[in-house]
Tab-separated table of C-alpha atoms in Angstrom:
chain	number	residue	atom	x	y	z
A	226	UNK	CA	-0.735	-36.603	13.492
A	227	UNK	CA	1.403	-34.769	16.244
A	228	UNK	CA	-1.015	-33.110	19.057
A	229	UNK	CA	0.440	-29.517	19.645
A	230	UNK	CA	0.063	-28.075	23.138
A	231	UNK	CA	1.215	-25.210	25.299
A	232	UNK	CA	0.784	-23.431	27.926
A	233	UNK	CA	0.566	-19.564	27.574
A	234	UNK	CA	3.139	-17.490	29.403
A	235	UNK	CA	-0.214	-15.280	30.292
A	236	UNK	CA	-3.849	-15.045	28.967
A	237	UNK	CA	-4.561	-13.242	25.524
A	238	UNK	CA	-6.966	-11.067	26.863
A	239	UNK	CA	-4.849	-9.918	29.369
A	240	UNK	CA	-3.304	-6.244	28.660
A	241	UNK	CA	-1.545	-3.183	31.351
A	242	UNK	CA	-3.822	-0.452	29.430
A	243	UNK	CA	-7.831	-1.233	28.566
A	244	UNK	CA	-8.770	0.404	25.197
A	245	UNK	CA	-11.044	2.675	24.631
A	246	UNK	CA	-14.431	1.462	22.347
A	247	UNK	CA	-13.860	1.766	18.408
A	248	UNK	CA	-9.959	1.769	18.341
A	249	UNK	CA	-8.389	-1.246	17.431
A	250	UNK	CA	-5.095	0.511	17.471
A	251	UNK	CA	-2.336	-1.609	19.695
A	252	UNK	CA	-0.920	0.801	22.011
A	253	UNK	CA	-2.238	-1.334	24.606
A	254	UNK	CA	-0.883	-4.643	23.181
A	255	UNK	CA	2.830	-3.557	24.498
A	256	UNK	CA	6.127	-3.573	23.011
A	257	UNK	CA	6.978	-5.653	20.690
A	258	UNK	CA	9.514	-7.460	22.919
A	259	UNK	CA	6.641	-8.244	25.206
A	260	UNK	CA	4.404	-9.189	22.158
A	261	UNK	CA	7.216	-11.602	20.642
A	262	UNK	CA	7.946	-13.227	23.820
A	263	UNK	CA	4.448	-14.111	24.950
A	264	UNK	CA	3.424	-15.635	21.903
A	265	UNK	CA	7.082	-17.237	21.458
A	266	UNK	CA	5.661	-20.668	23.467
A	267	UNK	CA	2.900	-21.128	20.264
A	268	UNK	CA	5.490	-20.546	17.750
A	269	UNK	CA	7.776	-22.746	19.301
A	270	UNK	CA	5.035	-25.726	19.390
A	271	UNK	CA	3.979	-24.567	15.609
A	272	UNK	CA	7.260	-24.891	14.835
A	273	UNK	CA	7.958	-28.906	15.970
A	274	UNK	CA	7.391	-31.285	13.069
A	275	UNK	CA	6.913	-28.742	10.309
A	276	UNK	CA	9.830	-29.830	8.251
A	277	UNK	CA	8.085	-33.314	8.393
A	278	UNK	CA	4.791	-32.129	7.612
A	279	UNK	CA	6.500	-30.559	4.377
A	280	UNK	CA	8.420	-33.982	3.799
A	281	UNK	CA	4.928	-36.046	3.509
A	282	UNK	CA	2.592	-33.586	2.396
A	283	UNK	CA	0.418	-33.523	5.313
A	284	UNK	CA	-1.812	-29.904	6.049
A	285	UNK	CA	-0.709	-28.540	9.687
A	286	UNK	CA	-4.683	-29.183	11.101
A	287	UNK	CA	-3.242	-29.804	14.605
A	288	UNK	CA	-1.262	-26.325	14.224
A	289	UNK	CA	-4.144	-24.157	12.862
A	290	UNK	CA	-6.191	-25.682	15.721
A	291	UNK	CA	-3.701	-24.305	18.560
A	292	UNK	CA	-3.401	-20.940	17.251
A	293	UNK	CA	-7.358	-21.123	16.874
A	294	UNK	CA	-7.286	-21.878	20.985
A	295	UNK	CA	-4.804	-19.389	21.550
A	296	UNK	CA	-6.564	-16.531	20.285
A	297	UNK	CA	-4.352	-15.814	17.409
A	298	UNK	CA	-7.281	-14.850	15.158
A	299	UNK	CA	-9.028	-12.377	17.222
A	300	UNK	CA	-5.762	-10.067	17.034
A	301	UNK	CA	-7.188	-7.310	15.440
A	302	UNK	CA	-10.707	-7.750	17.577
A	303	UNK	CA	-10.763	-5.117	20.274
A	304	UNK	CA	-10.157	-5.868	23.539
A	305	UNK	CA	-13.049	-4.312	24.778
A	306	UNK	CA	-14.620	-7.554	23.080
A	307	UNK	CA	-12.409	-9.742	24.093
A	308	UNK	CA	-9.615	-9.546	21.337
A	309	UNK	CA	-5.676	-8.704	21.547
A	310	UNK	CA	-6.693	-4.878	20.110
A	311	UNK	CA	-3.136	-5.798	18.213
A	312	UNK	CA	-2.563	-3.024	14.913
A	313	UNK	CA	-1.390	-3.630	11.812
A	314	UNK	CA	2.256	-3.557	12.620
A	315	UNK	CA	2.248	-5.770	15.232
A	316	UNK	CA	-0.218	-8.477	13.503
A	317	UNK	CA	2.819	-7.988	10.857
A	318	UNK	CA	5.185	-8.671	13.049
A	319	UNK	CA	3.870	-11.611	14.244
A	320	UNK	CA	2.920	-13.014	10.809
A	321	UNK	CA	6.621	-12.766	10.076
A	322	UNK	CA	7.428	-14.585	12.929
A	323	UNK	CA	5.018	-17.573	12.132
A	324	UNK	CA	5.756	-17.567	8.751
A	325	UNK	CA	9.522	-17.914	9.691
A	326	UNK	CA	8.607	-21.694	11.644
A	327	UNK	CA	5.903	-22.751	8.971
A	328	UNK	CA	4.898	-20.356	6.261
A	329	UNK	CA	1.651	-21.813	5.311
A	330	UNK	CA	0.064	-20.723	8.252
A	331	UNK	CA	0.570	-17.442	7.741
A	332	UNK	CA	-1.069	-17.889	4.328
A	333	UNK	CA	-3.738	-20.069	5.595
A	334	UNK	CA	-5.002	-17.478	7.374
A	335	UNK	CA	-4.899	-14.527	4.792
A	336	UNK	CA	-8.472	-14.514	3.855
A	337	UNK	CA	-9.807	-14.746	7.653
A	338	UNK	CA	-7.455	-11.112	8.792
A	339	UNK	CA	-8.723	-10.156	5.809
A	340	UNK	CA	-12.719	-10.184	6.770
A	341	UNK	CA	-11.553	-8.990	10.374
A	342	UNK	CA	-9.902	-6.109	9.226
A	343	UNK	CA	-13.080	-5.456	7.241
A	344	UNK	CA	-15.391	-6.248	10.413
A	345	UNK	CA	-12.646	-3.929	12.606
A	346	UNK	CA	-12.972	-0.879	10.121
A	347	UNK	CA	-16.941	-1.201	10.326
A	348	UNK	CA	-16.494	-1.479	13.845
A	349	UNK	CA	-14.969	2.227	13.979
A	350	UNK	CA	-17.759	3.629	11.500
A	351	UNK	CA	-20.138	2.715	14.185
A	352	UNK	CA	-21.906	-0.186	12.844
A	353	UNK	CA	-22.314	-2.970	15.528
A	354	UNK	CA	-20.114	-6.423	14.848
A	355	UNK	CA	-20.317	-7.781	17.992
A	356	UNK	CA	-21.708	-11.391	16.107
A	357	UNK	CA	-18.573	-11.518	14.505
A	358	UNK	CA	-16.188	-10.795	17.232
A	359	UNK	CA	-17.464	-12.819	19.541
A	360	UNK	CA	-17.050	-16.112	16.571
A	361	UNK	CA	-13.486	-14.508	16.235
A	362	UNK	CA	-12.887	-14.794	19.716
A	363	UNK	CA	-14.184	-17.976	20.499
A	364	UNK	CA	-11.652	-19.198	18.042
A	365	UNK	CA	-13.663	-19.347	14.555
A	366	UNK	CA	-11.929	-18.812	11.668
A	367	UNK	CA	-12.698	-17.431	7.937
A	368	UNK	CA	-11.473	-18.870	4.295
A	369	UNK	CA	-11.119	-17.539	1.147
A	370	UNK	CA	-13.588	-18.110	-1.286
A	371	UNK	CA	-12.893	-15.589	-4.607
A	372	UNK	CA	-10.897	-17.515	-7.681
A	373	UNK	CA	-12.344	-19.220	-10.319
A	374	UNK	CA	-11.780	-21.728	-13.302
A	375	UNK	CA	-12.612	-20.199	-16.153
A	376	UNK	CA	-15.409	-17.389	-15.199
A	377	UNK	CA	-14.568	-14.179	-16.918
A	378	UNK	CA	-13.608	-11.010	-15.062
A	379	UNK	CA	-15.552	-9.074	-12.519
A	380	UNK	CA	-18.077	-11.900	-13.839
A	381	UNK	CA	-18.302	-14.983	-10.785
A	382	UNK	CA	-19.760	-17.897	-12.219
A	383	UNK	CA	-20.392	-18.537	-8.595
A	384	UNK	CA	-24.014	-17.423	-8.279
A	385	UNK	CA	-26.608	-15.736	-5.038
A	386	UNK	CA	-29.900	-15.930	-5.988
A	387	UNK	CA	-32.682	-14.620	-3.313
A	388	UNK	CA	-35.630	-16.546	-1.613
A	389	UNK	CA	-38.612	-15.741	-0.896
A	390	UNK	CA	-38.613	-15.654	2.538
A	391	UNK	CA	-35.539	-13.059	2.262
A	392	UNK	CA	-32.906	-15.576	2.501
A	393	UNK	CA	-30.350	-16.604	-0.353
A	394	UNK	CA	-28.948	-19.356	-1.742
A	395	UNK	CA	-25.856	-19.706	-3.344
A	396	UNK	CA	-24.291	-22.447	-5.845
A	397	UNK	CA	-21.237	-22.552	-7.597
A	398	UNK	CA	-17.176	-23.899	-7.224
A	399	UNK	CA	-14.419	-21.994	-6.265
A	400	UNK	CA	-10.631	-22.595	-7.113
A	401	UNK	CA	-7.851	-21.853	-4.680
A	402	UNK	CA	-10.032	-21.163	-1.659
A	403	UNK	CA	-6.495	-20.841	1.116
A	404	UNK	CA	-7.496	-21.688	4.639
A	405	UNK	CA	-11.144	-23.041	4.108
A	406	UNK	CA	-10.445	-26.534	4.181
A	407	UNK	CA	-9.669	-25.548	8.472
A	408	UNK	CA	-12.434	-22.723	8.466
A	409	UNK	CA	-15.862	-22.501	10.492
A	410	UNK	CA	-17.054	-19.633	7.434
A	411	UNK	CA	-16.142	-19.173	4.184
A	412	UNK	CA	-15.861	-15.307	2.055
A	413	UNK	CA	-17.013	-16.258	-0.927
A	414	UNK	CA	-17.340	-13.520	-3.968
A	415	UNK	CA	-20.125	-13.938	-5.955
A	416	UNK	CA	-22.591	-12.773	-8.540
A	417	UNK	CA	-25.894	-11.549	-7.260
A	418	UNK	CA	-29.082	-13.321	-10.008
A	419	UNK	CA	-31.336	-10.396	-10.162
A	420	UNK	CA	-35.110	-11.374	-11.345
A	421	UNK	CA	-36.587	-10.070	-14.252
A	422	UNK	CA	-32.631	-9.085	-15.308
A	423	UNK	CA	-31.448	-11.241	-18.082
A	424	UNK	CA	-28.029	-9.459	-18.771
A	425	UNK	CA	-25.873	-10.924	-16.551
A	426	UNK	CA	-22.818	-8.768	-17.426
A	427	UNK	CA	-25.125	-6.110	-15.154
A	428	UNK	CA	-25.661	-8.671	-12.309
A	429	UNK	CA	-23.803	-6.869	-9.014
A	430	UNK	CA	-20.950	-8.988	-6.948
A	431	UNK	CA	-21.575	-9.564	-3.262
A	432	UNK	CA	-19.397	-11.050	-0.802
A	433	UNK	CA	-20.862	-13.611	0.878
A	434	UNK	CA	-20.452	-15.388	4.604
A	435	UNK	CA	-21.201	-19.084	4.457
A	436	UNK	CA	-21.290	-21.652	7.031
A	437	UNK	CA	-18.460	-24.114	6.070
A	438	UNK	CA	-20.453	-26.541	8.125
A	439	UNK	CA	-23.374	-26.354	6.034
A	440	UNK	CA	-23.800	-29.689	4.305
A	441	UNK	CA	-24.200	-28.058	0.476
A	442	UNK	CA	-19.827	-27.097	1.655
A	443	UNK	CA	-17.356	-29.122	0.441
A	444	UNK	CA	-14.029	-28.305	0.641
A	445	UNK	CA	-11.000	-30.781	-1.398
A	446	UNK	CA	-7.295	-30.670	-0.875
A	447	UNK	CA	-6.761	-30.710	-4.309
A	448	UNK	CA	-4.109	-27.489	-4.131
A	449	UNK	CA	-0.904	-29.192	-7.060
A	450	UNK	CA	1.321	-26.385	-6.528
A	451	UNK	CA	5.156	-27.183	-5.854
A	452	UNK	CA	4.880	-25.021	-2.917
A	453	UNK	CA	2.999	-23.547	-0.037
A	454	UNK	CA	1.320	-27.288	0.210
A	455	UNK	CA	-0.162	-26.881	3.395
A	456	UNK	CA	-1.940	-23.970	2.847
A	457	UNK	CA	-4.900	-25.872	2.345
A	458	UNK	CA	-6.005	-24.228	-0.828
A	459	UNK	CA	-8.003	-26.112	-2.540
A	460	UNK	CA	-11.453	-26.601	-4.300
A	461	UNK	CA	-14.388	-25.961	-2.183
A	462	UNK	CA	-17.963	-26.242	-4.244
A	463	UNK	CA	-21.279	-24.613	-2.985
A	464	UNK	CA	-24.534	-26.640	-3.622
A	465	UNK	CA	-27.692	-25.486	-2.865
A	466	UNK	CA	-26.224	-23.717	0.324
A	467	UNK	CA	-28.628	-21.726	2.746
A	468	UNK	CA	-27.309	-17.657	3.364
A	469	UNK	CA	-28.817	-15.374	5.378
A	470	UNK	CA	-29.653	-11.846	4.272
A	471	UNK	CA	-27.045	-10.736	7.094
A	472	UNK	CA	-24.460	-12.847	5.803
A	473	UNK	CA	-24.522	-10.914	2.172
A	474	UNK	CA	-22.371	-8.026	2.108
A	475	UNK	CA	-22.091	-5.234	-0.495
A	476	UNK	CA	-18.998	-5.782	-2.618
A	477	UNK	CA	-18.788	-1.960	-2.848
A	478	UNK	CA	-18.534	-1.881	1.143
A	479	UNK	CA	-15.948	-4.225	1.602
A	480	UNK	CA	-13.005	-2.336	3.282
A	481	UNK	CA	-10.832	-0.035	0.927
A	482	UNK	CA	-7.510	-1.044	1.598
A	483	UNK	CA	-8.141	-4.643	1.123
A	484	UNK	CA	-6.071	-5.077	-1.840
A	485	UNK	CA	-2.949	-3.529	-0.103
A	486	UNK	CA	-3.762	-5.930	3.085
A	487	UNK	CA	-3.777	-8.842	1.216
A	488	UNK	CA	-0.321	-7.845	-0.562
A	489	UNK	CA	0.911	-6.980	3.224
A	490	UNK	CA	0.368	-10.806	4.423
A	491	UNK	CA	2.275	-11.849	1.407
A	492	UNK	CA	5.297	-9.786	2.086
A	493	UNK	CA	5.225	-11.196	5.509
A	494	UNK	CA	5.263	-14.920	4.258
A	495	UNK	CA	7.803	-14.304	2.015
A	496	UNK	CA	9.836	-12.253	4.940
A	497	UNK	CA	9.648	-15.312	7.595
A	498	UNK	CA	10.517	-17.667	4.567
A	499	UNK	CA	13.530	-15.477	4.012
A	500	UNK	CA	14.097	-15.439	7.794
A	501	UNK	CA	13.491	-19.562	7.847
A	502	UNK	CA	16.260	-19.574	5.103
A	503	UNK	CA	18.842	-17.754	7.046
A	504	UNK	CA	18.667	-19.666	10.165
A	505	UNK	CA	18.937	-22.668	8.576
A	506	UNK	CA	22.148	-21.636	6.226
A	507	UNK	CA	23.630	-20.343	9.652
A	508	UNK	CA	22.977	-23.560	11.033
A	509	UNK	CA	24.423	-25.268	8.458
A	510	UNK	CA	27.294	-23.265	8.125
A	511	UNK	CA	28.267	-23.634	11.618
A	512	UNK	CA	28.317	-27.291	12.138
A	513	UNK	CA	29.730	-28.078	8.264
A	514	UNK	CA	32.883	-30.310	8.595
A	515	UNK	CA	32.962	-31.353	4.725
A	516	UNK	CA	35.170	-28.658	2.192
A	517	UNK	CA	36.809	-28.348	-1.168
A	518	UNK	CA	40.528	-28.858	-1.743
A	519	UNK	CA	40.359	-24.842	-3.012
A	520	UNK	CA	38.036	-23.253	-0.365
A	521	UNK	CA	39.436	-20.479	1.264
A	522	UNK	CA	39.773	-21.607	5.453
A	523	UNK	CA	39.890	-25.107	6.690
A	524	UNK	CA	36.579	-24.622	7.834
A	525	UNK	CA	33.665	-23.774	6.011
A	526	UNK	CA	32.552	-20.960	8.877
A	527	UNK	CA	35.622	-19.513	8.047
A	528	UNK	CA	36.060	-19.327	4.540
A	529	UNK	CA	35.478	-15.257	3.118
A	530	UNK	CA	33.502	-16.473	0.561
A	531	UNK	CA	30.857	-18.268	2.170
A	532	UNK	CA	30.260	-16.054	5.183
A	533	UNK	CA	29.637	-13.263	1.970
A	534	UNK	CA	27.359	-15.428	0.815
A	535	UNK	CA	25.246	-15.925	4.071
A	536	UNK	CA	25.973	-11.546	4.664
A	537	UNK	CA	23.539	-11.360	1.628
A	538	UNK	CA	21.090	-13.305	2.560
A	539	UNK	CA	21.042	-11.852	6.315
A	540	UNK	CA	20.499	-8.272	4.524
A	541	UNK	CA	18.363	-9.383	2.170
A	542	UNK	CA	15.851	-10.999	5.182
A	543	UNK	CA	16.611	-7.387	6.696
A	544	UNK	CA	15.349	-5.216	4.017
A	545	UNK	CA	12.534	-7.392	3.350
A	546	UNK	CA	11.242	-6.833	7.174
A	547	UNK	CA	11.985	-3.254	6.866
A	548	UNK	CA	9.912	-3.100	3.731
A	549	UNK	CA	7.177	-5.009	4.893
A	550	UNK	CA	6.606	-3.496	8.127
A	551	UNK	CA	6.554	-0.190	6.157
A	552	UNK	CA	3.509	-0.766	4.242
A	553	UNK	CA	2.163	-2.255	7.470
A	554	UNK	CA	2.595	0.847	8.590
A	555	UNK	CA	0.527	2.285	5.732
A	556	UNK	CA	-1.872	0.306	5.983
A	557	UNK	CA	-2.153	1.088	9.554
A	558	UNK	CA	-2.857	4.726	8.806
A	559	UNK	CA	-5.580	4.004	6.622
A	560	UNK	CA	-7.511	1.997	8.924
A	561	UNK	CA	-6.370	4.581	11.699
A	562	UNK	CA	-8.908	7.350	9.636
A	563	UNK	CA	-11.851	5.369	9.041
A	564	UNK	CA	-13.661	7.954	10.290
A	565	UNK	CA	-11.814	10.479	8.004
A	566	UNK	CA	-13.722	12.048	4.949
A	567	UNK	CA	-13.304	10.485	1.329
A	568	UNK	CA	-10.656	12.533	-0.163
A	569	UNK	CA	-8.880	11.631	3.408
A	570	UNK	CA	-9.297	8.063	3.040
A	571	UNK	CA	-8.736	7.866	-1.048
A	572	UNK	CA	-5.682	9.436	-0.849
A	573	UNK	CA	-3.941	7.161	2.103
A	574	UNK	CA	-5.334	4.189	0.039
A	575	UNK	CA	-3.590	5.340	-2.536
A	576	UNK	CA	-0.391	6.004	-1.186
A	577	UNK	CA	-1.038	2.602	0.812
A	578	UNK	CA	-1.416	0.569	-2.568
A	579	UNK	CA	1.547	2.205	-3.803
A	580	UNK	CA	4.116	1.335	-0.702
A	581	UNK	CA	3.211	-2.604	-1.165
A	582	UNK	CA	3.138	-2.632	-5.371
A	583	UNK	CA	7.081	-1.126	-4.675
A	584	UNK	CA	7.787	-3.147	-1.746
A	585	UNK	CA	6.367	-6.412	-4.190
A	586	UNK	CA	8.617	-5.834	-6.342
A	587	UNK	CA	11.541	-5.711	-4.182
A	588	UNK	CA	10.959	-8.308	-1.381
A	589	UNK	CA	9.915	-10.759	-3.861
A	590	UNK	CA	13.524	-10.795	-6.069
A	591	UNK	CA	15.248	-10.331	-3.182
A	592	UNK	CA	13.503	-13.322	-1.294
A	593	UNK	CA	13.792	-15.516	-4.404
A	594	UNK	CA	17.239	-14.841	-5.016
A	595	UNK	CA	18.018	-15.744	-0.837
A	596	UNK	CA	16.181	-18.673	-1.385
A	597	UNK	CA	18.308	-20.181	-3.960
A	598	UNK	CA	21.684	-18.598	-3.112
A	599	UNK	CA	21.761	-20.490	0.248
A	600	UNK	CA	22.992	-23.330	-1.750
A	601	UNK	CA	26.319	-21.661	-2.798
A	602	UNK	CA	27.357	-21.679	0.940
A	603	UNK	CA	26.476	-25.513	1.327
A	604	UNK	CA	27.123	-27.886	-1.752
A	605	UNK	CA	25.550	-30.710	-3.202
A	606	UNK	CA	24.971	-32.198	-0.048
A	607	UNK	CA	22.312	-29.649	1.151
A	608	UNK	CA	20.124	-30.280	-1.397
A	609	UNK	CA	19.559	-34.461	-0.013
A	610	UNK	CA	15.622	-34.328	0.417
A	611	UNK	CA	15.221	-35.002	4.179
A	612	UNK	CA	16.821	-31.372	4.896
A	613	UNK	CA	14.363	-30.014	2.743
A	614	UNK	CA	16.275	-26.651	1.877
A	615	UNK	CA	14.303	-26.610	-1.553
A	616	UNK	CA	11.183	-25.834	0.233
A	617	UNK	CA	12.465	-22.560	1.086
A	618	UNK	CA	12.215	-21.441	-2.568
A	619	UNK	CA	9.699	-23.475	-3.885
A	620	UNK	CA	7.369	-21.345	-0.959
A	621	UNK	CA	8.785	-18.165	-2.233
A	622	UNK	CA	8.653	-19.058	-5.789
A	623	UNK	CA	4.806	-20.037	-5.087
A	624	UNK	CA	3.753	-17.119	-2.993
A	625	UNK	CA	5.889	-14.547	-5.817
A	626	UNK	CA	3.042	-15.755	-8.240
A	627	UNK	CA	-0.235	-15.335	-6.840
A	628	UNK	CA	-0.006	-11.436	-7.633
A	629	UNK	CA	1.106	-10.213	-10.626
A	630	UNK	CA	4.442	-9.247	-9.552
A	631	UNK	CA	5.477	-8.687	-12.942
A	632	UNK	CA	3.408	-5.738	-13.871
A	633	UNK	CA	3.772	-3.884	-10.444
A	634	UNK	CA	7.364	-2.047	-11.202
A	635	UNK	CA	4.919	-0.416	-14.311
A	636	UNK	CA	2.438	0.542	-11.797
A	637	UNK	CA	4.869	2.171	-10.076
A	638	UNK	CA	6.454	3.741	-12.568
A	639	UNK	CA	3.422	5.309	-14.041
A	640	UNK	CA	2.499	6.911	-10.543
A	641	UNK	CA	6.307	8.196	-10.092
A	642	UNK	CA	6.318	9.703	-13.289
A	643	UNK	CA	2.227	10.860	-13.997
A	644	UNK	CA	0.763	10.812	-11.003
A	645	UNK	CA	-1.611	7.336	-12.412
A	646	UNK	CA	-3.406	5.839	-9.775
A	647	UNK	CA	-2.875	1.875	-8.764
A	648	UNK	CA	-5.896	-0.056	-9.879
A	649	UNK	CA	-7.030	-0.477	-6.794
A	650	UNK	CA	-9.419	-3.475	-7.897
A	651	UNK	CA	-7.879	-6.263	-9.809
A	652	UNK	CA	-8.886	-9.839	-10.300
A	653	UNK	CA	-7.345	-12.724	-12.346
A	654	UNK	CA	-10.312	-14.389	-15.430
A	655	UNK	CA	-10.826	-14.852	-18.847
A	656	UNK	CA	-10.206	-11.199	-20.082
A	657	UNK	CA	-13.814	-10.276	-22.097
A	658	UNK	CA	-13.309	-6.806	-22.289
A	659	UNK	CA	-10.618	-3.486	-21.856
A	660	UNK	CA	-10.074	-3.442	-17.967
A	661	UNK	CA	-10.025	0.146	-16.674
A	662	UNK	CA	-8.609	0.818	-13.293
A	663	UNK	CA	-8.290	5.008	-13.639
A	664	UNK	CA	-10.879	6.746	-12.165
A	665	UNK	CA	-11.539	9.232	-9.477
A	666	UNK	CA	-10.764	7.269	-6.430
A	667	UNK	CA	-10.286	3.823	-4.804
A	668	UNK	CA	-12.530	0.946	-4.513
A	669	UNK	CA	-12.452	-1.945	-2.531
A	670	UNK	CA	-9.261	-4.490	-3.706
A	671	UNK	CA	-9.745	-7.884	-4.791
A	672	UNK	CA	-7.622	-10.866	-3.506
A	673	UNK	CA	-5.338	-12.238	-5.918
């Protein structure tokens, strides 16, 4: 296992302008030149034996450990506790970026931006998270915890049930839990066992902050998928586990844009495996000595055809950064009014959820079809397995299929044409019963 190490070009913490208490807006975090270059050292040391990690299968622990020491997930924390105070745009940008040298990591850490964003929009409502910025900054890191095998809809089989002495504990096994197998806590959705309530259909959902080093945690790399291997998304099972009453947090709570978030990171992974793509074609193309008796040039950089070929995949990667940092945008302006009023906030959700169902839709053909095309420009010898070109679209292919891509253009659609709002919180189970997602306003998304 390679040992990654650098040395930063200047401390994390370090910034020209000091931000004021309960923004975690990045006007202090500098341009994006300045962002890009400081953290291009990491990247850069990320970036060294990936292709080899992909070639035997083996989870990047060593990388996730040097962005832990390098600060990269206290981003969003403020810096007036010690974070980068980065926004949405920028933590984007720089998702992009990592994705574009290894894009599990970017993955891997989906569910932990997604419990600081929550913590961060708390923050600015006024309630204190101090506790959890200071285990952000001192490098701790958060999986996801929500899918299951089997368990019905909006019904965990994953269960909290309360203690006497106010405490909780919670049992059950979770299914594609990305990032926990390298995680200090665990988000884990679950059912809430109310006594003297036998209906369990009733029973409310809870999210839950667990101790991965509890001993009742076990976490498998069991993850099968053709792609995104290293995401470290496996099983993790809950046993008798010990939670305390801090550590449970109201489902209904849970920040509003979450669902649009998690979309956000996805269109970022798929964006720096796009970008990943192109570089490597260029490459390619560039130093490619072998042609067919009826190409077009001598060489293969000149030939019409070809350099179309790579043109569409360079504008594809272009369009799918424009798009993505677009709805990072609109993200960013919902978490910008978290002191706004309801109507305020509902209505920037909803235009929120909107910009990534459309930009899904888009970046995700586009990416797919990049992905493959790169092979027109290259022949049969690009596809020999130590180059590991395929890995390209079997990531793409992979991360196009956690959300339901597929019924997003008729989400769309139906708000273009009759004003219908997203539904805001979807989940994948056992369908039991007609699943309603119009209503007055937004609640709190689910991850896919």
């Amino acid at each position: 296992m390679t040992n990654l190490r650098v040395r930063p070009t200047r401390p994390r913490g370090e910034r020209a302008v000091p931000e004021a208490r309960g923004s975690v807006s990045a006007a202090a975090a500098g341009s994006e030149a300045d962002l890009l270059a400081e953290w291009a050292p990491v990247l850069e040391a990320v970036a060294e034996g990936a292709v080899q990690r992909e070639l035997d299968g083996e989870l990047p622990v060593e990388a996730v450990r040097l962005l832990k020491a390098e600060g990269f997930g206290a981003l969003r924390v403020p810096q007036a506790f010690g974070g980068a105070g980065l926004d949405v745009v920028g933590l984007s940008r720089l998702w992009i970026e990592l994705a574009a040298v290894d894009a599990n990591l970017t993955q891997a850490f989906r569910g932990h931006f997604a419990l600081v964003e929550d913590r961060c929009w708390h923050h600015v409502r006024g309630s204190d998270q101090r506790v959890w910025f200071d285990r952000f900054v001192a490098g701790e890191m958060v999986g996801n915890a929500w899918s299951e095998v089997g368990s019905d809809i909006d019904l965990p089989r994953t269960v909290l049930r309360p203690r006497a002495d106010g405490s909780y504990r919670l049992d059950g096994t979770k299914y594609y839990t990305t990032g926990s197998i390298f995680a200090e806590w665990v988000d884990v959705h679950a059912r809430l066992v109310r006594p003297g309530h036998p209906d369990e259909v009733e029973d409310p959902t809870a999210i839950v902050v667990v101790d991965a080093r509890d001993p009742g945690v076990h976490v498998t790399d069991d993850w099968d998928g053709f792609g995104q291997r290293g995401t470290g998304s496996g099983t993790t099972t809950f046993d008798n586990v010990g939670v305390a009453a801090t550590d449970v947090l109201p489902f209904e709570d849970r920040f509003p844009y979450q669902t649009a978030f998690h979309q956000m990171n996805l269109l970022a992974t798929l964006t720096g495996i796009a970008r990943s793509a192109l570089a490597d074609v260029v490459g390619a193309v560039r130093e490619r000595t072998r042609n067919f008796s009826h190409a077009n040039a001598p060489r293969v950089r000149d030939d019409a055809q070809v350099l179309a070929r790579v043109g569409e995949v360079a504008a594809a990667v272009y369009a799918a950064e424009a798009a993505t940092l677009r709805v990072a945008a609109s993200v960013q302006a919902v978490a910008d009014a978290a002191r706004a009023g309801a109507e305020e906030v509902a209505a920037l959700v909803e235009a929120s959820e909107i910009e990534s169902s459309t930009a899904q839709v888009v970046v995700s053909e586009l990416v797919l079809r990049a992905t493959s095309d790169i092979f027109d420009a290259l022949g049969g010898s690009a596809t020999a397995r130590p180059l590991a070109l395929d890995r390209h679209w079997r990531n793409a292919r992979t991360v196009a299929s956690h959300d339901p891509r597929v019924l997003k253009a008729r989400v769309v659609g139906a708000h273009a044409v009759n004003g219908t709002p997203p539904p805001y919180a979807w989940s994948i189970g056992a369908t039991r019963r007609r699943q309603e997602w119009i209503g007055p306003g937004p609640a709190p998304g689910r991850a896919g």
